[in-house]
Amino acid sequence: MNINMAACETSSIMRFSSHGGTADRLLPVNDTSPPDGHAVLEVPCEPVGDVLESLGMRHLDFASVDVEGAELPVLRSLVRSGISIGVAMIEVREDGNRRPEMELLLGAGMSYVGQLNSRNTIANEIINDAYVNFTHMELRFPRAQLNRARRTLPP
């Protein structure tokens, strides 16, 4: 299933300038004149949790969130919707801003189980943090043997 939309905290329209490549950029809300030769693309923007809920989804066994800096709004939307997530992999940057995502997921009953990988880019270090909701996994996969090693927030 393809859902063509941008992810945001509230329903809106996002505007991007495009010149047909991968270097498209988000335009400020009031910017009506993109750079010369660039088209303006208007994209519907909805909270991910609301969209999944409207499709009747109540469970996600695995969620990978890599939304170029908008992880917290997407996660808030999923938590607010009440959709149960079994395993979540969240891409975050190691710039001191990953704590809000961790606190949100831990507060929603997930356990931090560690980093899946870490890699350096030109701009910063990228980290994939992994979380497990053991209750979700035991209910959905009763025969699975889970290591219930629970971790708290790293320093």
XYZ file of C-alpha atoms in Angstrom:
155
model
C 0.000 0.000 0.000
C 1.369 3.412 -0.923
C 0.293 6.466 1.008
C 1.449 9.598 -0.772
C 1.746 12.305 1.848
C 4.160 14.154 4.048
C 4.236 13.420 7.773
C 3.407 16.230 10.187
C 1.782 16.880 13.547
C -1.393 18.527 12.214
C -3.246 18.288 8.890
C -1.917 20.812 6.401
C -0.297 21.261 3.014
C 3.489 21.363 2.660
C 5.109 23.105 -0.259
C 8.375 21.944 -1.806
C 10.418 23.456 -4.600
C 11.428 20.900 -7.158
C 13.698 20.749 -10.124
C 13.225 17.043 -10.720
C 16.074 15.777 -8.576
C 16.553 14.488 -5.069
C 17.654 17.871 -3.738
C 14.122 19.226 -3.446
C 13.558 21.455 -0.457
C 10.742 22.446 1.795
C 9.555 25.988 1.173
C 8.626 28.361 3.981
C 4.854 28.699 4.363
C 4.696 32.199 2.873
C 7.287 31.649 0.117
C 5.422 32.049 -3.170
C 8.440 32.399 -5.438
C 10.689 29.333 -5.636
C 14.104 29.618 -7.307
C 14.074 30.088 -11.080
C 13.255 26.934 -12.995
C 11.824 25.155 -9.966
C 8.265 23.923 -9.785
C 6.245 24.130 -6.578
C 4.818 20.847 -5.372
C 2.002 20.932 -2.843
C 1.854 17.766 -0.767
C -0.881 16.832 1.704
C 0.525 16.482 5.190
C -1.156 14.356 7.861
C -0.252 12.848 11.237
C 0.896 9.282 10.501
C -0.981 7.828 13.467
C -4.257 9.368 12.292
C -3.823 7.960 8.785
C -3.022 4.452 10.030
C -5.923 4.599 12.486
C -8.307 5.663 9.684
C -7.198 2.551 7.777
C -8.187 0.386 10.745
C -4.648 -0.393 11.863
C -4.334 -0.968 15.599
C -0.958 -2.749 15.629
C 2.419 -2.227 13.993
C 4.766 -5.110 14.660
C 7.723 -3.164 13.265
C 8.115 0.560 12.609
C 11.188 2.171 11.087
C 11.162 5.953 11.428
C 13.683 7.865 9.303
C 12.095 11.184 8.401
C 15.034 13.583 8.256
C 14.588 15.370 11.563
C 10.805 15.024 11.969
C 11.009 11.851 14.084
C 9.477 13.410 17.197
C 6.253 14.658 15.503
C 5.801 11.286 13.776
C 6.341 9.401 17.035
C 3.980 11.729 18.924
C 1.336 11.063 16.292
C 1.758 7.287 16.627
C 1.696 7.366 20.437
C -1.331 9.710 20.507
C -3.259 7.423 18.138
C -2.927 4.485 20.533
C -1.515 2.196 17.834
C 0.518 -0.531 19.502
C 4.089 -0.831 18.205
C 6.118 -3.988 18.812
C 9.586 -2.959 17.633
C 10.637 0.546 16.660
C 13.843 1.578 14.958
C 14.371 5.323 15.048
C 17.085 7.158 13.137
C 18.358 10.076 15.177
C 21.392 12.317 15.064
C 23.867 12.243 17.906
C 23.640 15.964 18.574
C 21.998 15.856 21.984
C 18.495 15.861 20.540
C 17.589 12.179 20.855
C 16.414 12.335 24.469
C 12.855 13.603 23.667
C 12.238 10.617 21.365
C 13.567 8.245 24.010
C 11.450 9.753 26.780
C 8.325 9.608 24.607
C 8.786 5.937 23.701
C 9.778 4.870 27.213
C 6.722 6.705 28.543
C 4.580 4.786 26.037
C 5.698 1.434 27.484
C 8.584 0.630 25.188
C 12.009 -0.473 26.357
C 15.225 0.879 24.911
C 17.283 -2.101 23.761
C 20.230 -0.276 22.215
C 21.821 1.019 19.052
C 21.563 -1.071 15.933
C 24.301 0.865 14.226
C 26.011 4.179 14.161
C 27.662 5.867 11.215
C 29.350 9.167 10.625
C 28.290 11.473 7.839
C 29.914 14.707 6.712
C 27.574 16.697 8.963
C 27.138 14.481 12.011
C 26.814 10.996 13.438
C 23.658 9.018 12.650
C 22.315 6.528 15.203
C 19.569 3.914 14.841
C 18.037 3.362 18.259
C 15.937 0.244 18.832
C 12.962 -0.102 21.181
C 10.751 -3.069 22.023
C 7.275 -3.191 23.526
C 7.519 -6.589 25.215
C 3.800 -6.719 26.047
C 2.879 -6.135 22.383
C 5.314 -8.789 21.196
C 4.168 -11.406 23.741
C 0.503 -10.860 22.833
C 1.095 -10.899 19.066
C 3.746 -13.639 19.039
C 3.028 -15.864 22.068
C 5.513 -18.573 21.027
C 8.428 -16.175 20.688
C 11.071 -16.291 23.367
C 11.934 -12.723 24.242
C 14.903 -11.557 26.226
C 13.272 -9.064 28.558
C 16.484 -7.174 29.236
C 15.206 -3.679 29.908
C 17.384 -0.660 29.584
C 16.883 2.888 30.692
C 17.905 6.107 29.034
C 21.597 6.242 28.251
C 23.491 9.137 29.850
